[in-house]
Coordinates of C-alpha atoms and ligand atoms in Angstrom, one line a residue:
M124 CA -32.0 11.9 -29.8
S125 CA -31.6 10.2 -26.5
L126 CA -33.4 11.6 -23.5
M127 CA -30.9 13.0 -21.1
G128 CA -31.0 12.4 -17.4
Q129 CA -32.2 15.3 -15.3
M130 CA -30.1 15.0 -12.3
M131 CA -27.8 17.6 -10.6
H132 CA -24.3 17.6 -11.9
K133 CA -21.8 17.7 -9.1
P134 CA -18.2 16.9 -10.1
L135 CA -16.7 14.1 -8.0
L136 CA -14.2 16.2 -6.1
I137 CA -12.0 15.2 -3.1
S138 CA -13.1 18.3 -1.2
S139 CA -16.7 17.0 -1.2
L140 CA -15.6 14.0 1.0
L141 CA -14.2 16.4 3.6
E142 CA -17.3 18.7 3.4
H143 CA -19.5 15.7 4.0
A144 CA -17.3 14.5 6.9
E145 CA -17.3 17.9 8.5
R146 CA -21.1 18.5 8.2
H147 CA -22.4 15.1 9.1
N148 CA -19.7 13.5 11.2
G149 CA -17.8 16.5 12.5
D150 CA -17.2 15.2 16.0
I151 CA -15.7 11.9 14.9
E152 CA -12.1 11.7 16.0
I153 CA -8.8 11.6 14.2
V154 CA -6.2 10.4 16.7
S155 CA -2.5 10.6 15.9
K156 CA 0.6 9.4 17.6
R157 CA 2.8 12.2 16.6
V158 CA 6.5 12.4 15.7
E159 CA 6.8 14.4 18.9
G160 CA 5.8 11.2 20.7
D161 CA 2.5 12.4 22.2
I162 CA -1.1 11.6 21.3
H163 CA -3.0 14.3 19.4
R164 CA -6.8 14.4 19.2
A165 CA -8.6 16.1 16.3
N166 CA -11.9 15.5 14.6
W167 CA -13.3 15.9 11.1
K168 CA -14.5 19.4 11.9
S169 CA -11.1 20.6 13.0
I170 CA -9.4 18.8 10.2
A171 CA -11.7 20.5 7.7
L172 CA -11.1 24.0 9.1
R173 CA -7.3 23.5 9.1
S174 CA -7.4 22.1 5.6
R175 CA -9.1 25.3 4.4
K176 CA -6.5 27.4 6.2
L177 CA -3.8 25.3 4.5
A178 CA -5.4 26.0 1.1
Q179 CA -5.4 29.7 1.9
A180 CA -1.7 29.5 3.0
L181 CA -0.8 27.8 -0.2
A182 CA -2.5 30.4 -2.3
R183 CA -0.6 33.1 -0.2
L184 CA 2.6 31.3 -1.1
G185 CA 1.7 31.9 -4.8
L186 CA 0.8 28.4 -5.8
Q187 CA -1.4 28.0 -8.8
A188 CA -3.8 25.4 -10.1
G189 CA -1.9 22.3 -11.2
D190 CA 1.2 23.0 -9.2
C191 CA 2.6 20.0 -7.4
V192 CA 3.2 19.9 -3.6
G193 CA 5.4 17.2 -2.2
T194 CA 5.0 15.4 1.2
L195 CA 7.6 13.5 3.1
A196 CA 5.5 12.4 6.1
W197 CA 4.1 9.6 8.2
N198 CA 0.4 8.9 8.9
G199 CA -0.9 11.7 10.9
Y200 CA -3.5 14.5 11.1
R201 CA -1.3 17.1 9.4
H202 CA -0.8 14.8 6.5
I203 CA -4.5 14.4 6.1
E204 CA -4.9 18.2 6.1
I205 CA -2.4 18.4 3.4
Y206 CA -4.2 15.6 1.3
Y207 CA -7.4 17.7 1.4
G208 CA -6.0 21.2 1.5
V209 CA -3.7 20.6 -1.5
S210 CA -6.0 18.5 -3.7
G211 CA -9.1 20.4 -2.7
S212 CA -7.6 23.7 -3.9
Q213 CA -6.8 22.3 -7.3
L214 CA -3.1 21.7 -6.5
V215 CA -1.6 18.2 -6.8
C216 CA -0.5 16.3 -3.8
H217 CA 2.7 14.3 -4.4
T218 CA 3.3 11.8 -1.7
I219 CA 7.0 10.8 -1.5
N220 CA 8.3 7.6 0.2
P221 CA 11.0 8.7 2.6
R222 CA 12.5 5.2 2.5
L223 CA 13.6 5.6 -1.1
F224 CA 17.2 6.3 -1.8
P225 CA 17.9 10.1 -1.5
Q226 CA 18.9 10.2 -5.2
Q227 CA 15.4 8.7 -6.0
V228 CA 13.7 11.2 -3.8
A229 CA 15.5 14.1 -5.5
W230 CA 14.7 12.6 -8.9
I231 CA 11.0 12.4 -8.3
I232 CA 10.8 15.8 -6.8
E233 CA 12.4 17.2 -9.9
D234 CA 10.2 15.1 -12.2
A235 CA 7.0 16.3 -10.5
Q236 CA 8.5 19.9 -10.2
D237 CA 7.3 20.2 -6.6
K238 CA 7.1 23.8 -5.6
V239 CA 6.6 23.2 -1.9
I240 CA 7.7 20.2 0.2
F241 CA 5.9 19.4 3.5
V242 CA 8.1 17.3 5.8
D243 CA 7.7 15.7 9.2
S244 CA 10.4 16.9 11.5
N245 CA 12.2 13.6 11.8
I246 CA 12.5 13.3 8.0
F247 CA 13.8 16.9 7.8
P248 CA 17.5 15.9 7.6
L249 CA 16.8 14.1 4.3
I250 CA 15.2 17.1 2.5
E251 CA 17.7 19.5 4.2
K252 CA 20.4 17.9 2.2
L253 CA 18.5 17.6 -1.0
A254 CA 16.6 20.9 -1.2
P255 CA 19.5 23.2 -2.1
M256 CA 20.0 21.1 -5.2
L257 CA 16.4 21.2 -6.2
A258 CA 15.7 24.4 -8.2
C259 CA 11.9 23.7 -8.3
V260 CA 11.5 23.7 -4.5
K261 CA 10.6 27.2 -3.4
H262 CA 9.6 26.4 0.2
V263 CA 10.2 23.6 2.7
V264 CA 7.4 23.5 5.4
V265 CA 8.2 21.6 8.5
M266 CA 5.1 20.0 9.9
A267 CA 5.5 21.2 13.4
A268 CA 4.8 24.0 15.8
R269 CA 7.5 26.8 16.2
E270 CA 9.0 25.2 19.3
N271 CA 9.6 21.9 17.4
M272 CA 11.2 23.5 14.4
P273 CA 14.8 22.5 13.6
R274 CA 17.1 24.7 15.7
E275 CA 19.7 25.5 13.1
S276 CA 19.4 24.9 9.4
A277 CA 21.2 26.2 6.4
L278 CA 17.9 26.3 4.5
T279 CA 16.7 29.8 3.8
N280 CA 13.3 28.8 2.5
L281 CA 12.1 27.1 5.7
L282 CA 8.5 27.6 7.0
C283 CA 6.7 26.4 10.0
Y284 CA 3.4 24.5 9.4
E285 CA 1.5 25.8 12.4
E286 CA 2.5 29.4 11.8
L287 CA 1.3 29.1 8.2
L288 CA -2.1 27.9 9.5
D289 CA -2.3 30.5 12.3
A290 CA -2.0 33.3 9.8
E291 CA -5.2 32.3 8.1
D292 CA -8.9 32.5 9.1
G293 CA -10.3 29.4 7.3
Q294 CA -12.9 31.5 5.4
Y295 CA -12.4 29.6 2.2
Q296 CA -14.7 28.0 -0.3
W297 CA -13.4 24.9 -2.0
P298 CA -13.3 25.7 -5.7
E299 CA -15.4 23.7 -8.2
F300 CA -13.6 22.4 -11.2
D301 CA -13.4 19.4 -13.7
E302 CA -13.5 16.1 -11.8
N303 CA -10.9 14.7 -14.2
T304 CA -8.3 17.2 -12.8
A305 CA -5.2 15.6 -11.2
A306 CA -5.5 15.3 -7.4
S307 CA -2.4 13.4 -6.5
I308 CA 0.7 11.6 -7.8
C309 CA 2.4 8.5 -6.4
Y310 CA 5.5 7.1 -7.9
T311 CA 6.1 3.4 -8.2
S312 CA 9.2 2.3 -6.2
G313 CA 11.1 1.6 -9.4
T314 CA 13.1 -1.4 -8.3
T315 CA 14.2 -1.5 -11.9
G316 CA 14.8 1.8 -13.7
N317 CA 13.5 5.2 -12.7
P318 CA 10.3 5.5 -10.7
K319 CA 7.2 6.2 -12.7
G320 CA 4.3 8.5 -11.6
A321 CA 0.7 7.4 -11.4
V322 CA -1.5 10.5 -11.6
Y323 CA -4.8 10.1 -9.8
A324 CA -7.8 12.2 -10.8
H325 CA -10.4 13.6 -8.4
R326 CA -13.0 11.4 -10.1
S327 CA -11.0 8.2 -9.9
T328 CA -10.1 8.9 -6.2
V329 CA -13.7 9.5 -5.2
L330 CA -15.0 6.4 -7.1
H331 CA -12.2 4.3 -5.5
A332 CA -13.2 5.6 -2.1
F333 CA -16.8 4.5 -2.7
A334 CA -15.7 1.1 -3.9
A335 CA -13.2 0.6 -1.1
A336 CA -15.8 1.2 1.5
L337 CA -18.2 -1.4 0.2
P338 CA -19.1 -4.5 2.3
D339 CA -17.3 -6.9 -0.1
A340 CA -14.3 -4.5 -0.2
M341 CA -13.0 -3.1 3.1
C342 CA -16.5 -3.0 4.6
L343 CA -15.8 0.4 6.3
K344 CA -18.6 1.7 8.6
A345 CA -19.2 4.8 10.7
T346 CA -18.9 2.5 13.7
D347 CA -15.4 1.4 12.8
T348 CA -12.1 2.7 14.2
V349 CA -9.5 2.3 11.5
L350 CA -5.8 2.3 12.0
P351 CA -4.0 2.4 8.6
V352 CA -0.6 0.8 9.1
V353 CA -0.1 1.2 5.3
P354 CA 1.6 4.5 4.9
M355 CA 0.0 7.6 3.4
F356 CA 3.1 7.9 1.2
H357 CA 2.3 4.6 -0.5
V358 CA -0.7 4.8 -2.8
N359 CA -2.6 7.1 -0.5
A360 CA -2.7 4.5 2.3
W361 CA -4.9 2.4 0.1
G362 CA -7.4 5.2 -0.1
I363 CA -8.3 4.9 3.6
P364 CA -8.0 8.7 4.3
Y365 CA -10.7 9.3 1.6
A366 CA -12.9 6.3 2.4
A367 CA -12.9 7.2 6.1
A368 CA -14.2 10.7 5.4
L369 CA -16.8 9.1 3.1
V370 CA -18.2 6.8 5.8
G371 CA -17.4 9.1 8.8
C372 CA -15.4 6.6 10.8
K373 CA -12.7 7.3 13.5
L374 CA -9.1 7.2 12.3
V375 CA -6.1 6.3 14.3
M376 CA -2.7 7.3 12.8
P377 CA 0.5 5.7 14.1
G378 CA 3.0 8.2 12.8
P379 CA 6.5 6.7 12.6
H380 CA 5.8 4.4 15.5
M381 CA 5.4 1.1 13.6
D382 CA 7.1 -1.4 16.0
G383 CA 5.0 -4.1 17.5
A384 CA 4.8 -2.6 21.0
S385 CA 3.7 0.9 19.8
L386 CA 1.2 -0.5 17.4
Y387 CA -0.3 -2.8 20.0
N388 CA -0.7 -0.1 22.6
L389 CA -2.4 2.2 20.1
F390 CA -4.8 -0.6 19.0
E391 CA -5.8 -1.2 22.6
Q392 CA -5.9 2.4 23.8
E393 CA -8.0 3.7 20.9
K394 CA -10.2 0.6 20.5
V395 CA -9.2 0.0 16.9
T396 CA -11.6 -2.4 15.1
M397 CA -9.8 -2.6 11.7
S398 CA -6.5 -2.1 10.1
A399 CA -4.6 -2.6 6.8
G400 CA -1.0 -3.2 5.9
V401 CA 1.6 -5.3 4.1
P402 CA 2.5 -8.7 5.5
T403 CA 6.0 -7.7 6.8
I404 CA 4.6 -5.2 9.3
W405 CA 2.3 -7.8 10.8
L406 CA 5.2 -10.1 11.5
G407 CA 6.5 -7.5 14.1
L408 CA 3.1 -7.0 15.7
L409 CA 2.4 -10.8 15.9
N410 CA 5.8 -11.5 17.4
H411 CA 5.2 -8.8 20.1
V412 CA 1.8 -10.1 21.1
K413 CA 3.0 -13.7 21.2
A414 CA 6.2 -13.0 23.1
N415 CA 4.2 -11.0 25.7
D416 CA 1.1 -13.3 25.7
L417 CA -1.2 -10.5 24.8
K418 CA -4.7 -10.5 23.3
F419 CA -6.6 -7.9 21.3
S420 CA -9.8 -6.6 22.8
T421 CA -11.5 -4.7 19.9
F422 CA -9.4 -5.5 16.8
K423 CA -11.7 -7.6 14.5
T424 CA -10.5 -7.3 10.8
T425 CA -7.4 -6.6 8.9
I426 CA -6.8 -6.1 5.2
I427 CA -3.5 -7.6 4.1
G428 CA -2.0 -7.0 0.7
G429 CA 0.9 -5.4 -1.1
S430 CA 2.6 -8.8 -1.3
A431 CA 1.2 -12.3 -0.9
C432 CA -0.1 -12.9 2.6
P433 CA 1.2 -16.3 3.7
P434 CA -1.7 -18.7 4.7
A435 CA 0.1 -19.3 8.0
M436 CA -0.2 -15.6 8.9
I437 CA -4.0 -15.7 8.1
R438 CA -4.4 -18.8 10.4
T439 CA -2.4 -17.2 13.2
F440 CA -4.6 -14.0 13.1
E441 CA -7.8 -16.1 13.0
N442 CA -7.0 -19.0 15.3
D443 CA -4.9 -17.3 17.9
Y444 CA -6.5 -13.8 18.0
G445 CA -10.0 -14.2 16.4
I446 CA -9.1 -11.5 13.8
E447 CA -10.5 -11.9 10.3
V448 CA -7.9 -11.4 7.5
I449 CA -9.1 -10.2 4.1
H450 CA -6.4 -10.9 1.5
A451 CA -6.3 -8.1 -1.1
W452 CA -4.4 -7.4 -4.2
G453 CA -3.6 -4.1 -5.9
M454 CA -0.9 -1.8 -7.1
T455 CA 0.1 1.8 -7.4
E456 CA -1.3 2.0 -10.9
L457 CA -4.7 0.9 -9.6
S458 CA -5.1 3.5 -6.8
P459 CA -4.5 0.6 -5.5
I460 CA -7.5 -1.8 -4.9
G461 CA -8.1 -4.5 -7.5
T462 CA -9.4 -7.7 -5.8
L463 CA -10.3 -8.9 -2.3
G464 CA -10.9 -12.3 -0.9
R465 CA -14.6 -12.4 0.0
L466 CA -17.1 -15.3 -0.2
K467 CA -20.2 -15.6 -2.4
S468 CA -23.4 -17.0 -1.2
K469 CA -22.8 -20.3 -3.0
H470 CA -19.9 -21.0 -0.6
A471 CA -22.2 -21.0 2.5
D472 CA -22.2 -24.8 2.7
W473 CA -18.6 -25.3 1.8
S474 CA -16.4 -26.9 4.5
T475 CA -14.4 -24.5 6.7
E476 CA -11.2 -25.8 5.1
D477 CA -12.5 -25.2 1.5
K478 CA -13.5 -21.7 2.4
Q479 CA -10.2 -21.0 4.0
K480 CA -8.4 -22.3 0.8
L481 CA -10.5 -20.0 -1.4
L482 CA -9.8 -17.0 0.8
E483 CA -6.1 -17.5 0.7
K484 CA -6.3 -16.4 -3.0
Q485 CA -6.0 -12.7 -3.8
G486 CA -9.8 -12.7 -4.4
K487 CA -12.4 -11.4 -6.8
S488 CA -12.6 -8.0 -8.5
I489 CA -14.8 -5.3 -7.2
F490 CA -17.0 -3.2 -9.5
G491 CA -14.8 -0.7 -11.2
I492 CA -12.0 -3.2 -12.0
D493 CA -12.2 -5.8 -14.8
M494 CA -9.4 -8.3 -15.3
R495 CA -8.2 -11.0 -17.6
I496 CA -5.1 -13.2 -18.1
V497 CA -3.2 -13.6 -21.4
D498 CA -0.4 -15.9 -22.6
T499 CA 3.0 -14.7 -23.9
E500 CA 1.4 -14.1 -27.4
G501 CA -1.3 -11.9 -25.8
Q502 CA -4.0 -14.6 -26.3
V503 CA -6.7 -14.5 -23.7
L504 CA -6.6 -17.5 -21.4
P505 CA -9.6 -19.4 -19.8
W506 CA -10.7 -18.9 -16.3
D507 CA -10.0 -22.5 -15.2
G508 CA -8.1 -21.8 -12.0
K509 CA -5.1 -23.7 -13.5
S510 CA -3.6 -21.9 -16.5
P511 CA -1.4 -19.1 -15.3
G512 CA -1.1 -16.0 -17.5
D513 CA -0.1 -12.4 -17.4
L514 CA -2.7 -10.4 -15.5
E515 CA -4.2 -7.4 -17.2
V516 CA -6.8 -5.0 -15.8
R517 CA -8.9 -2.0 -16.8
G518 CA -11.3 0.2 -14.9
H519 CA -12.2 3.5 -13.5
W520 CA -9.2 3.9 -11.3
V521 CA -6.5 2.2 -13.4
I522 CA -3.9 4.5 -15.0
S523 CA -4.1 5.1 -18.8
S524 CA -0.6 6.5 -19.0
Y525 CA 2.4 7.4 -16.7
F526 CA 3.2 11.0 -15.8
K527 CA 5.3 12.6 -18.5
V528 CA 5.8 9.3 -20.4
D529 CA 4.6 9.4 -24.0
K530 CA 4.6 5.6 -24.7
S531 CA 1.3 4.0 -23.6
P532 CA 1.7 1.3 -21.1
L533 CA -1.5 -0.4 -22.3
H534 CA -1.9 -3.6 -24.2
D535 CA -5.0 -3.6 -26.3
G536 CA -6.7 -1.2 -23.9
W537 CA -5.7 -3.2 -20.8
F538 CA -3.0 -2.4 -18.3
P539 CA -0.5 -5.2 -18.0
T540 CA 0.2 -5.6 -14.2
G541 CA 3.5 -7.6 -14.5
D542 CA 1.9 -10.2 -12.3
V543 CA 1.3 -13.8 -13.2
A544 CA -2.0 -15.2 -12.0
T545 CA -4.8 -17.8 -12.5
I546 CA -8.5 -17.0 -12.4
D547 CA -11.0 -19.7 -11.5
P548 CA -14.5 -20.1 -13.0
D549 CA -16.0 -18.0 -10.2
G550 CA -13.6 -15.1 -10.9
Y551 CA -11.2 -15.7 -7.9
M552 CA -7.8 -14.6 -8.9
Q553 CA -4.6 -16.0 -7.5
I554 CA -1.2 -14.5 -8.0
T555 CA 1.5 -17.1 -8.6
D556 CA 4.3 -14.6 -9.0
R557 CA 5.6 -11.3 -10.4
S558 CA 6.6 -12.1 -13.9
K559 CA 10.2 -11.0 -13.2
D560 CA 10.4 -13.3 -10.2
V561 CA 9.1 -16.5 -11.8
I562 CA 11.5 -19.4 -11.6
K563 CA 12.0 -20.9 -15.1
S564 CA 12.9 -24.5 -14.7
G565 CA 13.5 -26.4 -18.0
G566 CA 10.7 -24.5 -19.8
E567 CA 8.2 -24.9 -16.9
W568 CA 7.4 -22.0 -14.5
I569 CA 7.6 -22.4 -10.8
G570 CA 5.7 -19.6 -8.9
S571 CA 7.7 -18.4 -5.9
I572 CA 4.7 -17.5 -3.7
D573 CA 3.6 -21.2 -3.3
L574 CA 7.1 -22.2 -2.3
E575 CA 7.3 -19.4 0.2
N576 CA 3.9 -20.1 1.7
V577 CA 4.9 -23.7 2.5
L578 CA 7.9 -22.6 4.6
M579 CA 6.0 -19.8 6.2
G580 CA 3.9 -22.6 7.7
H581 CA 7.0 -24.1 9.4
P582 CA 7.3 -23.2 13.1
A583 CA 11.0 -22.3 12.8
V584 CA 10.7 -19.9 9.9
H585 CA 10.3 -16.1 10.4
E586 CA 10.5 -14.9 6.8
V587 CA 11.4 -16.5 3.5
A588 CA 12.1 -15.7 -0.1
A589 CA 12.2 -18.1 -3.1
I590 CA 14.5 -17.0 -5.8
A591 CA 15.8 -18.4 -9.1
C592 CA 19.3 -19.8 -8.9
A593 CA 21.3 -20.7 -12.0
H594 CA 21.4 -24.5 -12.8
P595 CA 23.5 -26.1 -15.6
K596 CA 20.7 -28.5 -16.7
W597 CA 17.4 -26.7 -15.9
D598 CA 18.5 -23.1 -16.4
E599 CA 17.0 -22.0 -13.1
R600 CA 16.0 -23.9 -9.9
P601 CA 14.4 -22.6 -6.7
L602 CA 16.7 -21.5 -3.9
M603 CA 15.0 -20.6 -0.5
V604 CA 16.5 -17.8 1.5
V605 CA 15.3 -18.2 5.1
V606 CA 15.4 -16.1 8.3
K607 CA 14.8 -18.3 11.3
K608 CA 12.6 -17.3 14.3
P609 CA 14.8 -16.1 17.2
G610 CA 16.2 -19.1 19.0
A611 CA 14.8 -21.6 16.5
E612 CA 16.9 -24.4 15.2
V613 CA 16.2 -26.2 11.9
S614 CA 18.3 -27.9 9.2
V615 CA 18.2 -27.6 5.4
A616 CA 17.1 -31.2 5.1
E617 CA 14.2 -30.7 7.5
L618 CA 13.0 -27.7 5.6
L619 CA 13.2 -29.5 2.2
A620 CA 11.4 -32.5 3.7
F621 CA 8.6 -30.1 4.8
Y622 CA 7.6 -29.8 1.2
E623 CA 6.7 -33.4 0.8
G624 CA 3.1 -33.8 -0.3
K625 CA 2.5 -30.0 -0.3
I626 CA 3.6 -29.2 -3.8
P627 CA 4.4 -31.2 -7.0
K628 CA 7.7 -33.0 -6.3
W629 CA 9.5 -31.5 -9.3
Q630 CA 8.9 -28.0 -7.8
T631 CA 10.7 -28.8 -4.5
P632 CA 13.4 -26.3 -4.0
D633 CA 17.0 -27.5 -4.6
D634 CA 18.5 -25.7 -1.6
V635 CA 18.0 -23.5 1.5
V636 CA 20.3 -20.9 2.8
F637 CA 19.9 -19.1 6.1
V638 CA 20.4 -15.4 6.5
D639 CA 20.0 -13.0 9.5
E640 CA 17.6 -10.7 7.6
L641 CA 16.1 -10.2 4.1
P642 CA 16.5 -7.0 2.2
H643 CA 13.2 -5.1 1.7
T644 CA 12.1 -2.4 -0.8
A645 CA 10.9 1.0 0.3
T646 CA 7.4 -0.4 0.2
G647 CA 8.1 -3.3 2.5
K648 CA 8.4 -6.0 -0.1
I649 CA 11.2 -8.5 -0.2
Y650 CA 13.8 -7.1 -2.5
K651 CA 14.4 -10.1 -4.8
L652 CA 16.5 -8.3 -7.3
K653 CA 19.1 -7.7 -4.6
L654 CA 18.8 -11.3 -3.4
R655 CA 19.3 -12.7 -6.8
E656 CA 22.4 -10.5 -7.1
D657 CA 23.7 -11.7 -3.6
F658 CA 23.2 -15.4 -4.5
K659 CA 24.2 -15.3 -8.2
N660 CA 27.2 -17.4 -7.6
H661 CA 25.5 -19.8 -5.2
K662 CA 26.2 -23.4 -6.2
L663 CA 23.2 -25.7 -5.8
P664 CA 23.9 -29.2 -4.5
T665 CA 22.0 -30.5 -7.5
A666 CA 24.1 -28.7 -10.1
Ligands
LIG908 P1 5.7 -1.3 -6.4 O1 5.2 -1.8 -7.7 O2 6.1 0.1 -6.4 O3 6.5 -2.3 -5.6 P2 3.0 -1.6 -5.6 O4 2.4 -1.5 -4.3 O5 2.4 -0.9 -6.7 O6 4.4 -1.2 -5.4 O7 3.2 -3.1 -6.0 C1 2.2 -3.8 -6.6 C2 2.6 -5.2 -6.7 O8 2.6 -5.8 -5.5 C3 1.6 -6.1 -7.5 O9 1.9 -5.9 -8.9 C4 2.0 -7.5 -7.0 O10 3.1 -8.0 -7.6 C5 2.3 -7.2 -5.6 N1 1.1 -7.5 -4.7 C6 0.2 -6.7 -4.2 N2 -0.7 -7.3 -3.5 C7 -0.4 -8.6 -3.5 C8 -0.9 -9.8 -3.0 N3 -2.0 -9.8 -2.2 N4 -0.3 -11.0 -3.3 C9 0.7 -11.0 -4.1 N5 1.3 -10.0 -4.6 C10 0.8 -8.8 -4.4

């Protein structure tokens, strides 16, 4: 018989994060730029009280443990209250991406059987059209005060968020229950087929928050002021609303105001020290600061992930603005953090250039995530930094199955990510491509990320995508689809010549086409499926 530990058993519940924040860091601010356009100031104490009132209101509406509650909302204090009020009271918070096609929004609401939908007033028209068709939705709550409620609406089940809260006294004790209970659901964007739901547990969410805050992860501290640009409707804003409560830092929420000028003003006014978001959003901010010759006075670090961060963007942040970029990799199915680019002590005496090269990779895994790469037969590949293989992961915050899908997604106990990567002997992982985007040229694979990164380093290039284009001899060859910087002039030949000496010659793209803009998915990634469709009849000059 083993000797059992004699420690208190406290289930890892999301409500405990908020209780800690309220008790120990109650006066730390949550500042939101609201849909209404003004700045709203709250703190962990007021958020905690309002979250409890919300839990009471949801009980009054008749919701029961396990019921799903949808949100269609930007980053803001009310959305944080919903995160905690819903999950904390044993309901399931289902964040919905308002940028999905309306049919997809309707589909996932039906799939999750959301009983109540919380919606920001400027997203209301979307749900107003869909709600009458959604039998499961009993109430639509507009996240506004009475005076900002929609004037006229055909919806009969409309409620006002502030009125719901005003009717409660906040005398509510968070219930204690099994830490493996579902806390939230996020659907993948489903660029192919229907979206699939990842169901996060309280336990996995709290463990992820611990890990996310660690020094070699996001390195979140009580002294930080964090502005998550990554939306709360996409994988819980990478866990920041939870990790921030855990460390007791100030949060600054941008609402729907994501353009370069609005973000810059918020960074400066609220003295933001760190941020996180996908590469495309930073393009807008960097363009704005460059065009207006601005500098950042407090912004020190940003986590960039969601798609490959071009090295040129890292250099711009670091050299022009003194901001450290931490390249990170993850996905919806991983809550989402998997790896981050951080150094080990052995790198201390490496040259700056070698360190920079290493940190351009997606990085090493944090405790809680294990990874491996396998070949097409499922054989495990070596960590030599050269052999690319299918990346598989397992760990405390990796899904074991999708919501309502019987078939296990796992391969041999590991979750296949759909990404192709190399891992070097020190455990640094580098994504070469998504397996469905790899360019298959005469039996060899060409990773599109490398090709894109080269052109992102060209001064005339604003954004670029490498896609596979049909070729009579090689099956597929790379075609570069390029958006030029405003006012920049550059020719196809110049861009192709720019590859010389930067990649193996046989990988040099066969052609470049210029477009005004690239299509993006609802999560801000380049929509390659659409591009391949658009250019399926493109004739390569080499064909
Ligand atoms: P969705 O799958 O719904 O588009 P996710 O956010 O779950 O949204 O996407 C995860 C995928 O994004 C990963 O599998 C990977 O292909 C890509 N990705 C995330 N971070 C990076 C990164 N730093 N570099 C390259 N690709 C990345």
